Amino acid sequence: TATTVSVGDGFACIRLAAGSIQCWGRNADSQLGDGTTTDSKTVVTVLGVTSATFVSTGGSHACVVVTSGLIECWGANAAGQLGKGTADAADTGRAAIELAGLNSIDAGDSHTCGVRADGRVVCWGLNTSGQLGNTVFSNPGAPVVVAGITTAIAVSAGGNHTCALLANGDVKCWGQNTSGQLGDGTTSNSAVPVAVTLGARSEEHTSELQS
């Protein structure tokens, strides 16, 4: 009855059809959400979450969208990646603050981002590489709106960078770029979204796709 699966760093979680969440694996930071810090070789049920529509796991935390439109998160929180406005961890599902109206979410290593119904992206957590996209390289302590994005339809959070897919098919990324992961042809970190240089599809490749 699993409808969604997400793999974190040493643990994994699934959403069941009825809206509950089950996780297994590493649990040193309470990322399994069962009220303990004990690793589990079998699935355990996340406490306090009964109406999830989607689950995403990060480095050592996890978040769900619940049917009310709110976000609930649990696990590690040293960088504020649970969106509670504090740095204390949570061993069960806890509602995050000021995050109503998010259609989807994605958890990175120590940050989390979501897409709002109005096409804007909201991020919270670690920001030392600019992965929250709010023009600065410091942790804000609360969810922030990514600068300059108003038509996002999806977001994906990586280790220390984030990318958004826009309604017109463009992609913009922000955060760490030491390996060129922002796709803008540089290796400079960016605290604001930069456009990914999308390559033109070759005629040969187009013919292969059509055939």
JSON list of C-alpha atoms in Angstrom, two decimals:
[
{"chain": "A", "resi": 1, "resn": "THR", "atom": "CA", "xyz": [0.00, 0.00, 0.00]},
{"chain": "A", "resi": 2, "resn": "ALA", "atom": "CA", "xyz": [2.98, 2.33, -0.29]},
{"chain": "A", "resi": 3, "resn": "THR", "atom": "CA", "xyz": [2.38, 5.30, -2.61]},
{"chain": "A", "resi": 4, "resn": "THR", "atom": "CA", "xyz": [5.57, 7.34, -2.12]},
{"chain": "A", "resi": 5, "resn": "VAL", "atom": "CA", "xyz": [9.12, 6.36, -1.17]},
{"chain": "A", "resi": 6, "resn": "SER", "atom": "CA", "xyz": [12.08, 8.58, -0.30]},
{"chain": "A", "resi": 7, "resn": "VAL", "atom": "CA", "xyz": [15.64, 7.64, 0.66]},
{"chain": "A", "resi": 8, "resn": "GLY", "atom": "CA", "xyz": [17.72, 9.75, 3.04]},
{"chain": "A", "resi": 9, "resn": "ASP", "atom": "CA", "xyz": [21.24, 9.31, 4.42]},
{"chain": "A", "resi": 10, "resn": "GLY", "atom": "CA", "xyz": [21.09, 5.84, 5.96]},
{"chain": "A", "resi": 11, "resn": "PHE", "atom": "CA", "xyz": [17.31, 5.70, 6.28]},
{"chain": "A", "resi": 12, "resn": "ALA", "atom": "CA", "xyz": [14.19, 5.60, 4.15]},
{"chain": "A", "resi": 13, "resn": "CYS", "atom": "CA", "xyz": [10.50, 6.42, 4.49]},
{"chain": "A", "resi": 14, "resn": "ILE", "atom": "CA", "xyz": [7.28, 5.53, 2.70]},
{"chain": "A", "resi": 15, "resn": "ARG", "atom": "CA", "xyz": [3.81, 7.02, 2.63]},
{"chain": "A", "resi": 16, "resn": "LEU", "atom": "CA", "xyz": [1.01, 4.50, 2.92]},
{"chain": "A", "resi": 17, "resn": "ALA", "atom": "CA", "xyz": [-2.27, 4.89, 1.04]},
{"chain": "A", "resi": 18, "resn": "ALA", "atom": "CA", "xyz": [-4.13, 5.86, 4.21]},
{"chain": "A", "resi": 19, "resn": "GLY", "atom": "CA", "xyz": [-1.76, 8.80, 4.86]},
{"chain": "A", "resi": 20, "resn": "SER", "atom": "CA", "xyz": [0.52, 7.40, 7.56]},
{"chain": "A", "resi": 21, "resn": "ILE", "atom": "CA", "xyz": [4.33, 7.28, 7.25]},
{"chain": "A", "resi": 22, "resn": "GLN", "atom": "CA", "xyz": [6.66, 4.39, 7.98]},
{"chain": "A", "resi": 23, "resn": "CYS", "atom": "CA", "xyz": [10.47, 4.59, 8.11]},
{"chain": "A", "resi": 24, "resn": "TRP", "atom": "CA", "xyz": [13.45, 2.31, 8.75]},
{"chain": "A", "resi": 25, "resn": "GLY", "atom": "CA", "xyz": [17.23, 2.46, 9.10]},
{"chain": "A", "resi": 26, "resn": "ARG", "atom": "CA", "xyz": [19.46, 4.93, 10.93]},
{"chain": "A", "resi": 27, "resn": "ASN", "atom": "CA", "xyz": [17.81, 6.83, 13.77]},
{"chain": "A", "resi": 28, "resn": "ALA", "atom": "CA", "xyz": [20.54, 8.63, 15.73]},
{"chain": "A", "resi": 29, "resn": "ASP", "atom": "CA", "xyz": [18.80, 11.97, 15.09]},
{"chain": "A", "resi": 30, "resn": "SER", "atom": "CA", "xyz": [15.22, 10.65, 15.46]},
{"chain": "A", "resi": 31, "resn": "GLN", "atom": "CA", "xyz": [14.80, 10.68, 11.68]},
{"chain": "A", "resi": 32, "resn": "LEU", "atom": "CA", "xyz": [12.51, 7.63, 11.90]},
{"chain": "A", "resi": 33, "resn": "GLY", "atom": "CA", "xyz": [9.99, 9.70, 13.86]},
{"chain": "A", "resi": 34, "resn": "ASP", "atom": "CA", "xyz": [9.00, 6.90, 16.23]},
{"chain": "A", "resi": 35, "resn": "GLY", "atom": "CA", "xyz": [9.88, 8.74, 19.43]},
{"chain": "A", "resi": 36, "resn": "THR", "atom": "CA", "xyz": [13.25, 7.02, 19.86]},
{"chain": "A", "resi": 37, "resn": "THR", "atom": "CA", "xyz": [16.85, 7.27, 18.68]},
{"chain": "A", "resi": 38, "resn": "THR", "atom": "CA", "xyz": [17.17, 3.53, 18.10]},
{"chain": "A", "resi": 39, "resn": "ASP", "atom": "CA", "xyz": [18.06, 2.24, 14.62]},
{"chain": "A", "resi": 40, "resn": "SER", "atom": "CA", "xyz": [15.48, -0.09, 13.12]},
{"chain": "A", "resi": 41, "resn": "LYS", "atom": "CA", "xyz": [15.98, -2.96, 10.66]},
{"chain": "A", "resi": 42, "resn": "THR", "atom": "CA", "xyz": [12.23, -3.08, 10.06]},
{"chain": "A", "resi": 43, "resn": "VAL", "atom": "CA", "xyz": [9.61, -0.42, 9.40]},
{"chain": "A", "resi": 44, "resn": "VAL", "atom": "CA", "xyz": [8.34, 1.75, 12.26]},
{"chain": "A", "resi": 45, "resn": "THR", "atom": "CA", "xyz": [5.43, 4.17, 12.15]},
{"chain": "A", "resi": 46, "resn": "VAL", "atom": "CA", "xyz": [6.05, 7.90, 12.44]},
{"chain": "A", "resi": 47, "resn": "LEU", "atom": "CA", "xyz": [4.06, 9.19, 15.40]},
{"chain": "A", "resi": 48, "resn": "GLY", "atom": "CA", "xyz": [1.66, 12.09, 14.96]},
{"chain": "A", "resi": 49, "resn": "VAL", "atom": "CA", "xyz": [1.34, 11.87, 11.15]},
{"chain": "A", "resi": 50, "resn": "THR", "atom": "CA", "xyz": [-1.94, 10.43, 9.85]},
{"chain": "A", "resi": 51, "resn": "SER", "atom": "CA", "xyz": [-2.89, 12.45, 6.76]},
{"chain": "A", "resi": 52, "resn": "ALA", "atom": "CA", "xyz": [0.30, 12.88, 4.72]},
{"chain": "A", "resi": 53, "resn": "THR", "atom": "CA", "xyz": [0.04, 13.34, 0.97]},
{"chain": "A", "resi": 54, "resn": "PHE", "atom": "CA", "xyz": [3.80, 13.26, 0.24]},
{"chain": "A", "resi": 55, "resn": "VAL", "atom": "CA", "xyz": [7.06, 12.47, 2.08]},
{"chain": "A", "resi": 56, "resn": "SER", "atom": "CA", "xyz": [10.63, 13.62, 1.45]},
{"chain": "A", "resi": 57, "resn": "THR", "atom": "CA", "xyz": [13.75, 12.58, 3.36]},
{"chain": "A", "resi": 58, "resn": "GLY", "atom": "CA", "xyz": [16.92, 14.64, 3.75]},
{"chain": "A", "resi": 59, "resn": "GLY", "atom": "CA", "xyz": [20.28, 14.01, 5.34]},
{"chain": "A", "resi": 60, "resn": "SER", "atom": "CA", "xyz": [18.94, 13.24, 8.82]},
{"chain": "A", "resi": 61, "resn": "HIS", "atom": "CA", "xyz": [15.43, 14.69, 8.72]},
{"chain": "A", "resi": 62, "resn": "ALA", "atom": "CA", "xyz": [12.15, 14.12, 6.92]},
{"chain": "A", "resi": 63, "resn": "CYS", "atom": "CA", "xyz": [9.12, 16.24, 6.06]},
{"chain": "A", "resi": 64, "resn": "VAL", "atom": "CA", "xyz": [5.60, 15.54, 4.82]},
{"chain": "A", "resi": 65, "resn": "VAL", "atom": "CA", "xyz": [2.83, 17.58, 3.29]},
{"chain": "A", "resi": 66, "resn": "VAL", "atom": "CA", "xyz": [-0.41, 16.89, 5.16]},
{"chain": "A", "resi": 67, "resn": "THR", "atom": "CA", "xyz": [-3.90, 17.25, 3.78]},
{"chain": "A", "resi": 68, "resn": "SER", "atom": "CA", "xyz": [-4.43, 20.53, 5.59]},
{"chain": "A", "resi": 69, "resn": "GLY", "atom": "CA", "xyz": [-1.68, 22.01, 3.39]},
{"chain": "A", "resi": 70, "resn": "LEU", "atom": "CA", "xyz": [0.76, 22.29, 6.27]},
{"chain": "A", "resi": 71, "resn": "ILE", "atom": "CA", "xyz": [4.22, 20.76, 6.56]},
{"chain": "A", "resi": 72, "resn": "GLU", "atom": "CA", "xyz": [5.24, 18.39, 9.35]},
{"chain": "A", "resi": 73, "resn": "CYS", "atom": "CA", "xyz": [8.91, 17.50, 9.89]},
{"chain": "A", "resi": 74, "resn": "TRP", "atom": "CA", "xyz": [11.02, 15.43, 12.29]},
{"chain": "A", "resi": 75, "resn": "GLY", "atom": "CA", "xyz": [14.65, 14.47, 12.90]},
{"chain": "A", "resi": 76, "resn": "ALA", "atom": "CA", "xyz": [17.82, 16.57, 13.03]},
{"chain": "A", "resi": 77, "resn": "ASN", "atom": "CA", "xyz": [17.33, 20.33, 13.33]},
{"chain": "A", "resi": 78, "resn": "ALA", "atom": "CA", "xyz": [20.67, 21.94, 14.19]},
{"chain": "A", "resi": 79, "resn": "ALA", "atom": "CA", "xyz": [20.38, 24.21, 11.14]},
{"chain": "A", "resi": 80, "resn": "GLY", "atom": "CA", "xyz": [16.63, 24.78, 11.44]},
{"chain": "A", "resi": 81, "resn": "GLN", "atom": "CA", "xyz": [15.80, 22.32, 8.66]},
{"chain": "A", "resi": 82, "resn": "LEU", "atom": "CA", "xyz": [12.52, 21.35, 10.36]},
{"chain": "A", "resi": 83, "resn": "GLY", "atom": "CA", "xyz": [11.16, 24.87, 9.84]},
{"chain": "A", "resi": 84, "resn": "LYS", "atom": "CA", "xyz": [10.05, 25.31, 13.43]},
{"chain": "A", "resi": 85, "resn": "GLY", "atom": "CA", "xyz": [11.97, 28.51, 14.04]},
{"chain": "A", "resi": 86, "resn": "THR", "atom": "CA", "xyz": [14.14, 26.75, 16.65]},
{"chain": "A", "resi": 87, "resn": "ALA", "atom": "CA", "xyz": [17.15, 24.42, 16.58]},
{"chain": "A", "resi": 88, "resn": "ASP", "atom": "CA", "xyz": [15.74, 21.63, 18.76]},
{"chain": "A", "resi": 89, "resn": "ALA", "atom": "CA", "xyz": [15.27, 18.22, 17.19]},
{"chain": "A", "resi": 90, "resn": "ALA", "atom": "CA", "xyz": [11.92, 16.44, 16.95]},
{"chain": "A", "resi": 91, "resn": "ASP", "atom": "CA", "xyz": [11.45, 12.71, 17.47]},
{"chain": "A", "resi": 92, "resn": "THR", "atom": "CA", "xyz": [7.91, 12.64, 16.06]},
{"chain": "A", "resi": 93, "resn": "GLY", "atom": "CA", "xyz": [5.98, 14.58, 13.43]},
{"chain": "A", "resi": 94, "resn": "ARG", "atom": "CA", "xyz": [5.72, 18.28, 14.28]},
{"chain": "A", "resi": 95, "resn": "ALA", "atom": "CA", "xyz": [3.92, 21.00, 12.34]},
{"chain": "A", "resi": 96, "resn": "ALA", "atom": "CA", "xyz": [6.33, 23.56, 10.90]},
{"chain": "A", "resi": 97, "resn": "ILE", "atom": "CA", "xyz": [5.57, 27.27, 11.17]},
{"chain": "A", "resi": 98, "resn": "GLU", "atom": "CA", "xyz": [4.23, 29.61, 8.48]},
{"chain": "A", "resi": 99, "resn": "LEU", "atom": "CA", "xyz": [4.30, 27.00, 5.76]},
{"chain": "A", "resi": 100, "resn": "ALA", "atom": "CA", "xyz": [0.64, 26.58, 4.83]},
{"chain": "A", "resi": 101, "resn": "GLY", "atom": "CA", "xyz": [-0.14, 26.40, 1.13]},
{"chain": "A", "resi": 102, "resn": "LEU", "atom": "CA", "xyz": [2.87, 24.42, -0.09]},
{"chain": "A", "resi": 103, "resn": "ASN", "atom": "CA", "xyz": [2.00, 22.00, -2.88]},
{"chain": "A", "resi": 104, "resn": "SER", "atom": "CA", "xyz": [5.22, 19.96, -2.73]},
{"chain": "A", "resi": 105, "resn": "ILE", "atom": "CA", "xyz": [8.47, 19.77, -0.78]},
{"chain": "A", "resi": 106, "resn": "ASP", "atom": "CA", "xyz": [11.96, 18.35, -1.08]},
{"chain": "A", "resi": 107, "resn": "ALA", "atom": "CA", "xyz": [14.46, 17.82, 1.74]},
{"chain": "A", "resi": 108, "resn": "GLY", "atom": "CA", "xyz": [18.17, 18.37, 1.14]},
{"chain": "A", "resi": 109, "resn": "ASP", "atom": "CA", "xyz": [21.08, 17.48, 3.38]},
{"chain": "A", "resi": 110, "resn": "SER", "atom": "CA", "xyz": [20.34, 20.13, 6.03]},
{"chain": "A", "resi": 111, "resn": "HIS", "atom": "CA", "xyz": [17.74, 22.31, 4.33]},
{"chain": "A", "resi": 112, "resn": "THR", "atom": "CA", "xyz": [14.23, 21.92, 2.97]},
{"chain": "A", "resi": 113, "resn": "CYS", "atom": "CA", "xyz": [12.32, 23.69, 0.20]},
{"chain": "A", "resi": 114, "resn": "GLY", "atom": "CA", "xyz": [8.73, 23.71, -1.01]},
{"chain": "A", "resi": 115, "resn": "VAL", "atom": "CA", "xyz": [6.66, 25.13, -3.87]},
{"chain": "A", "resi": 116, "resn": "ARG", "atom": "CA", "xyz": [3.74, 27.38, -3.00]},
{"chain": "A", "resi": 117, "resn": "ALA", "atom": "CA", "xyz": [0.48, 27.49, -4.94]},
{"chain": "A", "resi": 118, "resn": "ASP", "atom": "CA", "xyz": [1.44, 30.93, -6.28]},
{"chain": "A", "resi": 119, "resn": "GLY", "atom": "CA", "xyz": [4.61, 29.58, -7.91]},
{"chain": "A", "resi": 120, "resn": "ARG", "atom": "CA", "xyz": [7.05, 30.90, -5.34]},
{"chain": "A", "resi": 121, "resn": "VAL", "atom": "CA", "xyz": [9.60, 28.71, -3.57]},
{"chain": "A", "resi": 122, "resn": "VAL", "atom": "CA", "xyz": [10.09, 28.74, 0.20]},
{"chain": "A", "resi": 123, "resn": "CYS", "atom": "CA", "xyz": [13.23, 27.30, 1.86]},
{"chain": "A", "resi": 124, "resn": "TRP", "atom": "CA", "xyz": [14.49, 26.86, 5.40]},
{"chain": "A", "resi": 125, "resn": "GLY", "atom": "CA", "xyz": [17.53, 25.41, 7.19]},
{"chain": "A", "resi": 126, "resn": "LEU", "atom": "CA", "xyz": [21.27, 25.61, 6.47]},
{"chain": "A", "resi": 127, "resn": "ASN", "atom": "CA", "xyz": [22.30, 28.50, 4.21]},
{"chain": "A", "resi": 128, "resn": "THR", "atom": "CA", "xyz": [26.09, 28.71, 4.36]},
{"chain": "A", "resi": 129, "resn": "SER", "atom": "CA", "xyz": [26.33, 28.18, 0.59]},
{"chain": "A", "resi": 130, "resn": "GLY", "atom": "CA", "xyz": [23.27, 30.23, -0.31]},
{"chain": "A", "resi": 131, "resn": "GLN", "atom": "CA", "xyz": [21.11, 27.13, -0.77]},
{"chain": "A", "resi": 132, "resn": "LEU", "atom": "CA", "xyz": [18.03, 28.98, 0.54]},
{"chain": "A", "resi": 133, "resn": "GLY", "atom": "CA", "xyz": [18.24, 31.47, -2.33]},
{"chain": "A", "resi": 134, "resn": "ASN", "atom": "CA", "xyz": [17.34, 34.56, -0.28]},
{"chain": "A", "resi": 135, "resn": "THR", "atom": "CA", "xyz": [20.36, 36.68, -1.40]},
{"chain": "A", "resi": 136, "resn": "VAL", "atom": "CA", "xyz": [22.50, 36.03, 1.72]},
{"chain": "A", "resi": 137, "resn": "PHE", "atom": "CA", "xyz": [24.85, 33.31, 2.99]},
{"chain": "A", "resi": 138, "resn": "SER", "atom": "CA", "xyz": [23.63, 33.16, 6.61]},
{"chain": "A", "resi": 139, "resn": "ASN", "atom": "CA", "xyz": [21.02, 31.05, 8.34]},
{"chain": "A", "resi": 140, "resn": "PRO", "atom": "CA", "xyz": [17.75, 33.03, 8.63]},
{"chain": "A", "resi": 141, "resn": "GLY", "atom": "CA", "xyz": [16.29, 30.96, 11.47]},
{"chain": "A", "resi": 142, "resn": "ALA", "atom": "CA", "xyz": [12.90, 30.80, 9.73]},
{"chain": "A", "resi": 143, "resn": "PRO", "atom": "CA", "xyz": [11.48, 29.94, 6.30]},
{"chain": "A", "resi": 144, "resn": "VAL", "atom": "CA", "xyz": [12.35, 32.46, 3.57]},
{"chain": "A", "resi": 145, "resn": "VAL", "atom": "CA", "xyz": [11.07, 33.09, 0.04]},
{"chain": "A", "resi": 146, "resn": "VAL", "atom": "CA", "xyz": [13.57, 32.40, -2.76]},
{"chain": "A", "resi": 147, "resn": "ALA", "atom": "CA", "xyz": [14.40, 35.62, -4.61]},
{"chain": "A", "resi": 148, "resn": "GLY", "atom": "CA", "xyz": [13.04, 36.14, -8.10]},
{"chain": "A", "resi": 149, "resn": "ILE", "atom": "CA", "xyz": [11.09, 32.91, -8.64]},
{"chain": "A", "resi": 150, "resn": "THR", "atom": "CA", "xyz": [7.35, 33.25, -9.23]},
{"chain": "A", "resi": 151, "resn": "THR", "atom": "CA", "xyz": [6.44, 30.40, -11.62]},
{"chain": "A", "resi": 152, "resn": "ALA", "atom": "CA", "xyz": [7.96, 27.28, -10.08]},
{"chain": "A", "resi": 153, "resn": "ILE", "atom": "CA", "xyz": [6.18, 23.96, -10.55]},
{"chain": "A", "resi": 154, "resn": "ALA", "atom": "CA", "xyz": [8.75, 21.72, -8.81]},
{"chain": "A", "resi": 155, "resn": "VAL", "atom": "CA", "xyz": [11.79, 22.02, -6.57]},
{"chain": "A", "resi": 156, "resn": "SER", "atom": "CA", "xyz": [14.65, 19.66, -5.74]},
{"chain": "A", "resi": 157, "resn": "ALA", "atom": "CA", "xyz": [17.07, 20.14, -2.83]},
{"chain": "A", "resi": 158, "resn": "GLY", "atom": "CA", "xyz": [20.54, 18.57, -2.98]},
{"chain": "A", "resi": 159, "resn": "GLY", "atom": "CA", "xyz": [23.41, 18.48, -0.55]},
{"chain": "A", "resi": 160, "resn": "ASN", "atom": "CA", "xyz": [24.02, 22.23, -0.43]},
{"chain": "A", "resi": 161, "resn": "HIS", "atom": "CA", "xyz": [22.25, 23.48, -3.55]},
{"chain": "A", "resi": 162, "resn": "THR", "atom": "CA", "xyz": [18.69, 23.68, -4.84]},
{"chain": "A", "resi": 163, "resn": "CYS", "atom": "CA", "xyz": [17.04, 23.76, -8.28]},
{"chain": "A", "resi": 164, "resn": "ALA", "atom": "CA", "xyz": [13.56, 24.74, -9.42]},
{"chain": "A", "resi": 165, "resn": "LEU", "atom": "CA", "xyz": [11.69, 23.82, -12.58]},
{"chain": "A", "resi": 166, "resn": "LEU", "atom": "CA", "xyz": [9.70, 26.75, -13.96]},
{"chain": "A", "resi": 167, "resn": "ALA", "atom": "CA", "xyz": [6.41, 26.64, -15.81]},
{"chain": "A", "resi": 168, "resn": "ASN", "atom": "CA", "xyz": [8.06, 27.59, -19.12]},
{"chain": "A", "resi": 169, "resn": "GLY", "atom": "CA", "xyz": [10.54, 24.71, -18.93]},
{"chain": "A", "resi": 170, "resn": "ASP", "atom": "CA", "xyz": [13.48, 26.76, -17.67]},
{"chain": "A", "resi": 171, "resn": "VAL", "atom": "CA", "xyz": [15.54, 25.60, -14.70]},
{"chain": "A", "resi": 172, "resn": "LYS", "atom": "CA", "xyz": [17.12, 27.84, -12.08]},
{"chain": "A", "resi": 173, "resn": "CYS", "atom": "CA", "xyz": [19.53, 26.78, -9.35]},
{"chain": "A", "resi": 174, "resn": "TRP", "atom": "CA", "xyz": [21.22, 28.37, -6.35]},
{"chain": "A", "resi": 175, "resn": "GLY", "atom": "CA", "xyz": [23.66, 27.49, -3.57]},
{"chain": "A", "resi": 176, "resn": "GLN", "atom": "CA", "xyz": [26.97, 25.63, -3.69]},
{"chain": "A", "resi": 177, "resn": "ASN", "atom": "CA", "xyz": [28.65, 25.50, -7.09]},
{"chain": "A", "resi": 178, "resn": "THR", "atom": "CA", "xyz": [32.19, 24.25, -6.48]},
{"chain": "A", "resi": 179, "resn": "SER", "atom": "CA", "xyz": [31.66, 21.42, -8.98]},
{"chain": "A", "resi": 180, "resn": "GLY", "atom": "CA", "xyz": [29.50, 23.41, -11.37]},
{"chain": "A", "resi": 181, "resn": "GLN", "atom": "CA", "xyz": [26.27, 21.97, -9.97]},
{"chain": "A", "resi": 182, "resn": "LEU", "atom": "CA", "xyz": [24.34, 25.18, -10.69]},
{"chain": "A", "resi": 183, "resn": "GLY", "atom": "CA", "xyz": [24.78, 24.63, -14.42]},
{"chain": "A", "resi": 184, "resn": "ASP", "atom": "CA", "xyz": [25.57, 28.26, -15.27]},
{"chain": "A", "resi": 185, "resn": "GLY", "atom": "CA", "xyz": [29.07, 27.62, -16.59]},
{"chain": "A", "resi": 186, "resn": "THR", "atom": "CA", "xyz": [30.85, 28.85, -13.44]},
{"chain": "A", "resi": 187, "resn": "THR", "atom": "CA", "xyz": [32.03, 27.43, -10.12]},
{"chain": "A", "resi": 188, "resn": "SER", "atom": "CA", "xyz": [30.88, 30.38, -8.01]},
{"chain": "A", "resi": 189, "resn": "ASN", "atom": "CA", "xyz": [28.37, 29.85, -5.21]},
{"chain": "A", "resi": 190, "resn": "SER", "atom": "CA", "xyz": [25.18, 31.87, -5.61]},
{"chain": "A", "resi": 191, "resn": "ALA", "atom": "CA", "xyz": [22.69, 33.05, -3.00]},
{"chain": "A", "resi": 192, "resn": "VAL", "atom": "CA", "xyz": [20.20, 33.93, -5.74]},
{"chain": "A", "resi": 193, "resn": "PRO", "atom": "CA", "xyz": [18.81, 31.69, -8.50]},
{"chain": "A", "resi": 194, "resn": "VAL", "atom": "CA", "xyz": [20.84, 31.51, -11.71]},
{"chain": "A", "resi": 195, "resn": "ALA", "atom": "CA", "xyz": [19.61, 30.13, -15.01]},
{"chain": "A", "resi": 196, "resn": "VAL", "atom": "CA", "xyz": [20.88, 26.72, -16.03]},
{"chain": "A", "resi": 197, "resn": "THR", "atom": "CA", "xyz": [22.38, 26.80, -19.51]},
{"chain": "A", "resi": 198, "resn": "LEU", "atom": "CA", "xyz": [20.22, 24.20, -21.23]},
{"chain": "A", "resi": 199, "resn": "GLY", "atom": "CA", "xyz": [21.84, 22.63, -24.29]},
{"chain": "A", "resi": 200, "resn": "ALA", "atom": "CA", "xyz": [20.00, 22.60, -27.60]},
{"chain": "A", "resi": 201, "resn": "ARG", "atom": "CA", "xyz": [18.84, 19.18, -28.72]},
{"chain": "A", "resi": 202, "resn": "SER", "atom": "CA", "xyz": [20.85, 18.02, -31.72]},
{"chain": "A", "resi": 203, "resn": "GLU", "atom": "CA", "xyz": [19.10, 17.09, -34.98]},
{"chain": "A", "resi": 204, "resn": "GLU", "atom": "CA", "xyz": [20.51, 13.56, -34.77]},
{"chain": "A", "resi": 205, "resn": "HIS", "atom": "CA", "xyz": [19.24, 13.13, -31.21]},
{"chain": "A", "resi": 206, "resn": "THR", "atom": "CA", "xyz": [15.85, 14.58, -32.17]},
{"chain": "A", "resi": 207, "resn": "SER", "atom": "CA", "xyz": [15.58, 12.05, -35.01]},
{"chain": "A", "resi": 208, "resn": "GLU", "atom": "CA", "xyz": [16.40, 9.22, -32.61]},
{"chain": "A", "resi": 209, "resn": "LEU", "atom": "CA", "xyz": [13.67, 10.36, -30.24]},
{"chain": "A", "resi": 210, "resn": "GLN", "atom": "CA", "xyz": [11.11, 10.65, -33.02]},
{"chain": "A", "resi": 211, "resn": "SER", "atom": "CA", "xyz": [11.91, 7.18, -34.35]}
]
